[in-house]
Short mmCIF file of C-alpha atoms in Angstrom, two decimals:
data_model
loop_
_atom_site.label_atom_id
_atom_site.label_comp_id
_atom_site.label_asym_id
_atom_site.label_seq_id
_atom_site.Cartn_x
_atom_site.Cartn_y
_atom_site.Cartn_z
CA MET E 136 68.84 23.61 19.66
CA SER E 137 68.36 26.31 22.28
CA PRO E 138 70.73 29.25 22.01
CA LEU E 139 71.30 28.96 25.77
CA ALA E 140 73.97 26.72 27.26
CA LEU E 141 72.38 26.94 30.71
CA HIS E 142 70.22 23.90 31.47
CA PRO E 143 66.45 24.63 31.35
CA THR E 144 66.11 23.49 34.99
CA ALA E 145 68.64 26.13 36.01
CA GLN E 146 66.90 28.73 33.83
CA ASP E 147 63.68 28.01 35.71
CA LEU E 148 65.37 28.03 39.11
CA LEU E 149 67.08 31.39 38.62
CA PHE E 150 64.74 33.27 36.31
CA ARG E 151 61.49 31.79 35.04
CA GLU E 152 60.00 30.12 38.11
CA ALA E 153 61.78 32.16 40.79
CA ARG E 154 59.67 34.98 42.16
CA THR E 155 59.96 37.77 44.69
CA ALA E 156 58.31 36.26 47.78
CA ASN E 157 56.05 38.26 50.11
CA THR E 158 55.37 35.39 52.55
CA PHE E 159 57.70 32.70 53.92
CA THR E 160 57.61 29.35 55.70
CA ASP E 161 59.27 28.99 59.12
CA GLU E 162 62.18 26.96 57.74
CA PRO E 163 65.41 28.65 58.91
CA VAL E 164 68.05 29.93 56.52
CA THR E 165 71.39 28.67 57.80
CA ASP E 166 74.78 30.35 57.87
CA GLU E 167 76.00 27.49 55.71
CA GLN E 168 73.46 28.45 53.03
CA VAL E 169 74.46 32.11 53.13
CA GLN E 170 78.13 31.21 52.92
CA ALA E 171 77.48 28.97 49.91
CA VAL E 172 75.60 31.81 48.21
CA TYR E 173 78.44 34.25 48.89
CA ASP E 174 81.14 31.82 47.82
CA LEU E 175 79.35 31.45 44.49
CA VAL E 176 78.44 35.04 43.67
CA LYS E 177 81.73 36.54 44.80
CA TYR E 178 83.16 35.49 41.43
CA ALA E 179 80.82 37.63 39.33
CA PRO E 180 82.48 40.71 37.87
CA THR E 181 82.96 44.20 39.28
CA ALA E 182 85.08 47.03 37.89
CA TYR E 183 88.72 46.52 38.87
CA ASN E 184 87.46 43.63 41.00
CA GLN E 185 86.60 46.25 43.61
CA SER E 186 83.96 44.04 45.23
CA PRO E 187 82.32 46.81 47.30
CA LEU E 188 79.26 44.86 48.49
CA ARG E 189 78.94 44.36 52.24
CA VAL E 190 76.20 42.31 53.91
CA VAL E 191 74.70 42.60 57.37
CA LEU E 192 72.65 39.55 58.39
CA ILE E 193 69.86 40.49 60.79
CA ARG E 194 69.65 37.44 63.08
CA SER E 195 68.90 38.71 66.59
CA ASP E 196 65.42 39.72 67.74
CA ASP E 197 66.83 43.05 68.81
CA ALA E 198 68.31 43.85 65.42
CA ARG E 199 65.12 42.73 63.69
CA GLU E 200 63.01 45.03 65.88
CA ARG E 201 65.27 47.97 65.18
CA LEU E 202 65.09 47.30 61.45
CA LEU E 203 61.32 46.89 61.39
CA GLU E 204 60.85 50.36 62.81
CA LEU E 205 62.80 51.75 59.86
CA MET E 206 60.95 49.80 57.15
CA ALA E 207 58.10 51.34 55.17
CA GLU E 208 54.71 50.33 56.54
CA GLY E 209 53.98 48.08 53.54
CA ASN E 210 57.23 46.13 54.00
CA ARG E 211 57.03 45.63 57.76
CA ARG E 212 54.93 42.48 57.99
CA LYS E 213 56.92 40.49 55.45
CA THR E 214 60.24 41.62 56.90
CA ALA E 215 59.00 40.51 60.34
CA ALA E 216 58.08 37.09 58.94
CA ALA E 217 61.16 36.32 56.83
CA PRO E 218 63.44 33.61 58.28
CA LEU E 219 66.46 35.75 57.43
CA VAL E 220 66.88 39.40 56.53
CA ALA E 221 70.01 40.74 54.86
CA LEU E 222 70.97 44.39 54.61
CA LEU E 223 73.08 45.03 51.53
CA ALA E 224 75.41 48.03 51.53
CA ALA E 225 78.20 49.61 49.49
CA ASP E 226 81.61 50.16 51.08
CA ASN E 227 82.83 53.59 50.00
CA GLU E 228 86.29 52.76 51.30
CA PHE E 229 86.63 49.64 49.13
CA HIS E 230 89.89 51.00 47.71
CA GLN E 231 91.70 49.93 50.90
CA GLU E 232 91.36 46.31 49.70
CA LEU E 233 92.36 47.00 46.08
CA PRO E 234 96.07 46.16 46.40
CA THR E 235 94.95 42.68 47.46
CA LEU E 236 92.02 42.39 45.08
CA LEU E 237 93.84 43.60 41.98
CA PRO E 238 97.38 42.25 42.20
CA HIS E 239 98.22 42.99 38.55
CA PHE E 240 97.42 46.71 38.98
CA PRO E 241 98.18 47.64 42.59
CA GLN E 242 98.44 51.34 41.70
CA ALA E 243 94.67 51.44 41.11
CA LYS E 244 93.97 52.36 44.72
CA ASP E 245 95.73 55.71 44.47
CA ALA E 246 95.70 56.31 40.72
CA LEU E 247 91.96 55.84 40.25
CA PHE E 248 90.22 55.96 43.60
CA ALA E 249 91.94 58.62 45.70
CA ASP E 250 88.81 60.82 45.61
CA ARG E 251 85.85 59.93 47.77
CA PRO E 252 83.14 61.12 45.30
CA VAL E 253 84.68 58.90 42.61
CA ARG E 254 84.67 55.99 45.04
CA GLU E 255 81.07 56.59 46.07
CA GLU E 256 79.87 56.54 42.48
CA SER E 257 81.88 53.42 41.68
CA ALA E 258 80.84 51.65 44.90
CA LEU E 259 77.17 52.37 44.23
CA LEU E 260 77.32 50.99 40.70
CA ASN E 261 79.38 47.92 41.50
CA ALA E 262 77.70 47.02 44.79
CA THR E 263 74.37 47.23 42.96
CA LEU E 264 75.65 44.78 40.37
CA GLN E 265 76.70 42.54 43.26
CA ALA E 266 73.27 42.93 44.87
CA ALA E 267 71.77 41.49 41.70
CA TYR E 268 74.27 38.62 41.74
CA PHE E 269 73.34 38.03 45.40
CA ILE E 270 69.60 37.88 44.60
CA LEU E 271 70.28 35.27 41.92
CA GLY E 272 72.61 33.47 44.34
CA VAL E 273 69.81 33.22 46.89
CA ARG E 274 67.70 31.64 44.16
CA ALA E 275 70.59 29.30 43.35
CA ALA E 276 70.22 28.03 46.91
CA GLY E 277 66.59 27.16 46.18
CA LEU E 278 65.40 30.08 48.30
CA ALA E 279 63.25 33.08 47.47
CA ALA E 280 64.56 36.62 47.79
CA GLY E 281 62.42 39.67 48.51
CA PRO E 282 64.50 42.77 47.74
CA MET E 283 63.12 46.08 49.06
CA THR E 284 64.17 49.73 48.94
CA GLY E 285 61.17 50.94 50.94
CA PHE E 286 62.90 51.96 54.17
CA ASP E 287 64.44 54.94 55.94
CA PHE E 288 67.88 55.06 54.33
CA PRO E 289 69.55 57.58 56.67
CA GLY E 290 67.99 55.77 59.64
CA VAL E 291 69.27 52.38 58.51
CA GLN E 292 72.73 53.79 57.82
CA LYS E 293 72.83 55.34 61.31
CA GLU E 294 71.44 52.28 63.08
CA PHE E 295 73.30 49.48 61.30
CA LEU E 296 76.20 50.95 59.31
CA ASP E 297 78.58 53.91 59.49
CA ALA E 298 79.46 56.94 57.41
CA ASP E 299 81.58 54.84 55.05
CA HIS E 300 78.79 52.39 54.15
CA THR E 301 75.74 53.30 52.07
CA PRO E 302 72.60 51.14 52.33
CA LEU E 303 71.42 49.67 49.03
CA MET E 304 68.51 47.40 49.83
CA VAL E 305 67.05 44.99 52.37
CA VAL E 306 66.45 41.42 51.19
CA ASN E 307 64.04 38.99 52.84
CA ILE E 308 65.23 35.40 52.39
CA GLY E 309 63.43 32.11 52.92
CA ARG E 310 61.20 29.46 51.41
CA PRO E 311 58.04 30.93 49.90
CA GLY E 312 54.95 30.51 52.08
CA ALA E 313 51.22 30.56 51.26
CA ASP E 314 50.12 33.12 48.66
CA ALA E 315 53.72 34.26 48.36
CA TRP E 316 53.19 36.39 45.26
CA PHE E 317 50.89 38.08 42.82
CA PRO E 318 50.47 36.52 39.39
CA ARG E 319 53.54 37.22 37.27
CA SER E 320 53.37 40.73 35.82
CA PRO E 321 54.06 41.27 32.10
CA ARG E 322 57.54 42.01 30.82
CA LEU E 323 58.56 44.32 28.01
CA ALA E 324 59.00 42.60 24.66
CA PHE E 325 62.45 42.30 23.09
CA ASP E 326 61.64 44.98 20.50
CA GLU E 327 60.59 47.42 23.21
CA VAL E 328 63.95 47.12 24.97
CA VAL E 329 66.55 46.33 22.32
CA THR E 330 67.41 48.47 19.30
CA THR E 331 70.12 47.75 16.74
CA LEU E 332 72.39 50.29 15.10
CA MET C 74 74.78 17.63 50.34
CA SER C 75 75.59 21.05 48.86
CA PRO C 76 73.52 23.91 50.19
CA LEU C 77 72.98 25.02 46.59
CA ALA C 78 70.12 23.75 44.44
CA LEU C 79 71.80 25.01 41.28
CA HIS C 80 73.65 22.24 39.44
CA PRO C 81 77.46 22.52 39.73
CA THR C 82 77.76 22.73 35.94
CA ALA C 83 75.51 25.79 35.98
CA GLN C 84 77.47 27.25 38.90
CA ASP C 85 80.63 26.93 36.83
CA LEU C 86 79.01 28.34 33.68
CA LEU C 87 77.64 31.46 35.37
CA PHE C 88 80.12 32.15 38.15
CA ARG C 89 83.17 29.98 38.73
CA GLU C 90 84.54 29.40 35.24
CA ALA C 91 83.01 32.43 33.52
CA ARG C 92 85.43 35.32 33.20
CA THR C 93 85.44 38.84 31.83
CA ALA C 94 87.01 38.40 28.39
CA ASN C 95 89.49 40.83 26.89
CA THR C 96 89.92 39.00 23.57
CA PHE C 97 87.39 37.21 21.37
CA THR C 98 87.18 34.73 18.51
CA ASP C 99 85.56 35.77 15.20
CA GLU C 100 82.42 33.69 15.82
CA PRO C 101 79.41 35.97 15.40
CA VAL C 102 76.86 36.56 18.14
CA THR C 103 73.43 36.18 16.54
CA ASP C 104 70.23 38.12 17.14
CA GLU C 105 68.69 34.80 18.17
CA GLN C 106 71.25 34.49 20.97
CA VAL C 107 70.64 38.02 22.20
CA GLN C 108 66.89 37.47 22.14
CA ALA C 109 67.25 34.25 24.15
CA VAL C 110 69.37 36.11 26.72
CA TYR C 111 66.81 38.89 27.01
CA ASP C 112 63.86 36.52 27.18
CA LEU C 113 65.53 34.80 30.13
CA VAL C 114 66.79 37.75 32.15
CA LYS C 115 63.67 39.88 31.69
CA TYR C 116 62.07 37.84 34.50
CA ALA C 117 64.58 38.84 37.18
CA PRO C 118 63.21 41.35 39.67
CA THR C 119 63.10 45.16 39.59
CA ALA C 120 61.24 47.48 41.97
CA TYR C 121 57.58 47.72 40.91
CA ASN C 122 58.59 45.67 37.87
CA GLN C 123 59.75 48.95 36.37
CA SER C 124 62.21 47.22 34.01
CA PRO C 125 64.14 50.36 33.03
CA LEU C 126 67.03 48.68 31.17
CA ARG C 127 67.36 49.51 27.49
CA VAL C 128 69.91 47.95 25.14
CA VAL C 129 71.50 49.28 21.98
CA LEU C 130 73.27 46.63 19.91
CA ILE C 131 76.17 48.07 17.96
CA ARG C 132 76.11 46.04 14.74
CA SER C 133 77.06 48.39 11.89
CA ASP C 134 80.64 49.41 11.09
CA ASP C 135 79.57 53.03 11.30
CA ALA C 136 78.11 52.70 14.82
CA ARG C 137 81.16 50.73 15.96
CA GLU C 138 83.51 53.45 14.66
CA ARG C 139 81.54 56.15 16.42
CA LEU C 140 81.58 54.18 19.67
CA LEU C 141 85.30 53.41 19.50
CA GLU C 142 86.11 57.11 19.39
CA LEU C 143 84.28 57.53 22.70
CA MET C 144 85.87 54.57 24.49
CA ALA C 145 88.81 55.00 26.84
CA GLU C 146 92.11 54.22 25.15
CA GLY C 147 92.56 51.00 27.13
CA ASN C 148 89.15 49.66 26.06
CA ARG C 149 89.38 50.52 22.38
CA ARG C 150 91.15 47.47 21.01
CA LYS C 151 88.93 44.89 22.70
CA THR C 152 85.78 46.81 21.79
CA ALA C 153 86.97 46.89 18.19
CA ALA C 154 87.51 43.11 18.25
CA ALA C 155 84.34 41.94 20.01
CA PRO C 156 81.85 40.15 17.72
CA LEU C 157 79.02 42.14 19.32
CA VAL C 158 78.96 45.26 21.49
CA ALA C 159 75.93 46.21 23.57
CA LEU C 160 75.34 49.63 25.11
CA LEU C 161 73.24 49.31 28.28
CA ALA C 162 71.21 52.32 29.38
CA ALA C 163 68.56 53.34 31.91
CA ASP C 164 65.24 54.75 30.67
CA ASN C 165 64.36 57.68 32.94
CA GLU C 166 60.83 57.72 31.49
CA PHE C 167 60.15 54.08 32.41
CA HIS C 168 57.01 55.14 34.27
CA GLN C 169 55.17 55.47 30.95
CA GLU C 170 55.13 51.65 30.77
CA LEU C 171 54.15 51.09 34.41
CA PRO C 172 50.39 50.78 33.89
CA THR C 173 51.16 47.81 31.62
CA LEU C 174 54.03 46.41 33.68
CA LEU C 175 52.26 46.62 37.06
CA PRO C 176 48.59 45.78 36.43
CA HIS C 177 47.78 45.27 40.14
CA PHE C 178 48.96 48.80 41.04
CA PRO C 179 48.35 51.01 37.98
CA GLN C 180 48.43 54.16 40.14
CA ALA C 181 52.19 53.67 40.70
CA LYS C 182 53.04 55.75 37.62
CA ASP C 183 51.61 58.95 39.07
CA ALA C 184 51.64 58.16 42.78
CA LEU C 185 55.30 57.18 43.00
CA PHE C 186 57.11 58.32 39.88
CA ALA C 187 55.70 61.70 38.89
CA ASP C 188 59.01 63.43 39.71
CA ARG C 189 61.92 63.07 37.34
CA PRO C 190 64.69 63.03 40.01
CA VAL C 191 62.88 60.15 41.75
CA ARG C 192 62.64 58.33 38.45
CA GLU C 193 66.30 58.89 37.64
CA GLU C 194 67.43 57.45 40.96
CA SER C 195 65.12 54.45 40.63
CA ALA C 196 66.02 53.87 36.98
CA LEU C 197 69.74 53.93 37.78
CA LEU C 198 69.40 51.39 40.60
CA ASN C 199 67.07 49.04 38.79
CA ALA C 200 68.70 49.21 35.37
CA THR C 201 72.01 48.43 37.09
CA LEU C 202 70.45 45.33 38.66
CA GLN C 203 69.23 44.39 35.18
CA ALA C 204 72.71 45.00 33.76
CA ALA C 205 74.00 42.37 36.19
CA TYR C 206 71.24 39.97 35.16
CA PHE C 207 72.18 40.66 31.53
CA ILE C 208 75.87 39.88 32.16
CA LEU C 209 74.90 36.55 33.73
CA GLY C 210 72.45 35.97 30.87
CA VAL C 211 75.26 36.38 28.35
CA ARG C 212 77.14 33.73 30.31
CA ALA C 213 74.02 31.55 30.28
CA ALA C 214 74.33 31.61 26.50
CA GLY C 215 77.84 30.20 26.80
CA LEU C 216 79.37 33.52 25.83
CA ALA C 217 81.79 35.81 27.63
CA ALA C 218 80.83 39.34 28.61
CA GLY C 219 83.26 42.21 28.96
CA PRO C 220 81.49 45.03 30.83
CA MET C 221 83.20 48.44 30.78
CA THR C 222 82.52 51.88 32.18
CA GLY C 223 85.65 53.44 30.71
CA PHE C 224 84.09 55.69 28.07
CA ASP C 225 82.88 59.26 27.52
CA PHE C 226 79.42 59.11 29.13
CA PRO C 227 78.07 62.46 27.87
CA GLY C 228 79.49 61.70 24.43
CA VAL C 229 77.87 58.24 24.31
CA GLN C 230 74.56 59.67 25.50
CA LYS C 231 74.65 62.36 22.79
CA GLU C 232 75.77 60.02 20.02
CA PHE C 233 73.62 56.95 20.74
CA LEU C 234 70.84 57.88 23.18
CA ASP C 235 68.77 60.92 24.10
CA ALA C 236 68.17 63.11 27.14
CA ASP C 237 65.80 60.51 28.66
CA HIS C 238 68.32 57.66 28.56
CA THR C 239 71.42 57.46 30.76
CA PRO C 240 74.34 55.24 29.69
CA LEU C 241 75.32 52.55 32.24
CA MET C 242 78.00 50.46 30.61
CA VAL C 243 79.27 49.00 27.36
CA VAL C 244 79.48 45.20 27.17
CA ASN C 245 81.66 43.29 24.73
CA ILE C 246 80.12 39.90 23.90
CA GLY C 247 81.57 36.85 22.20
CA ARG C 248 83.54 33.64 22.61
CA PRO C 249 86.81 34.16 24.48
CA GLY C 250 89.88 34.24 22.26
CA ALA C 251 93.56 33.65 22.97
CA ASP C 252 94.87 35.01 26.29
CA ALA C 253 91.39 36.30 27.05
CA TRP C 254 92.05 37.11 30.68
CA PHE C 255 94.46 37.59 33.52
CA PRO C 256 94.68 34.88 36.20
CA ARG C 257 91.63 35.07 38.47
CA SER C 258 92.12 37.80 41.07
CA PRO C 259 91.44 37.05 44.74
CA ARG C 260 88.02 37.62 46.28
CA LEU C 261 87.20 38.86 49.74
CA ALA C 262 86.53 36.11 52.27
CA PHE C 263 83.04 35.60 53.69
CA ASP C 264 84.05 37.09 57.03
CA GLU C 265 85.40 40.22 55.36
CA VAL C 266 82.06 40.91 53.69
CA VAL C 267 79.33 39.48 55.91
CA THR C 268 78.64 40.48 59.52
CA THR C 269 75.83 39.17 61.70
CA LEU C 270 73.76 41.17 64.19
#
């Protein structure tokens, strides 16, 4: 018996056969698909349920053009070709929502997160966790995700966000196209990663 | 038809019914289970396949005692009770493995990651993504994860790691026990998180 409860088909969909795509078909990614992804991954855990991830969907030609100019050269072509591009960011003012998000500990907003540097560190960590959940959520929709950090971070913040939101990554989303990826690269073995004390 | 390809049972297992557990049964978590979790989540993406996550399994009574002294008061009892505790860390010297991990771009080690501050930033981001994959992998094994950042970070680094490894979080792992969680807290609505340009 496998030690995993997750069905092998789901293991393949989310982990073993899913790959970071560099090319895409023309098939659109719908708002309904994005909403289904969000409504699934929103349940995955963050500290104090702070849920600091914010998402900007780049749908208009104008927004896409502005983003492309801020992407690293090597990411530009695939970001131009992706049916949908999502900018993931951390909300450094997430504590404003905490009284709603954490009803059994409404003091958390002021007791733990009154200081902006504390919030920034917590938002970065927890929004990054949520970015990972989002990537797997895209895969759960049968789509490929292409996460990238090769872009002009201050430029993207200025162009698409504000001083309270820190860019984390840009994710290309769509169905994989022709020659969508390199052969799978090796992974570290269990004994190279895990030690026991 | 649902916009998600992932089977509803798997959606429940990983996201909707899975919860962060605060109490656990006595059922042990085996090395075989942990290995199956790792061998699944190792495939999820990191930048340049850098795979900086490292895991320390706290199995001995001595290691558990030393960890408990470094946990925040509010986390101590559940960390004492968890069948298995894992310390997740980022390897700031991950670039040493890059020639193996990224065979189509072996220059990445020196061209991109020669500078330690660059490595630390990249390791933190990518190991945090892998921490999220790990949490979902624990759920894929039918177990509950209890991730925590309430502990003495410098103390944990000194006691269990070294100067090249940065602690990320401590994760309690096991089957949920009695009164394992609060009622599910609210999540932000799609329109509160996602904007379209």
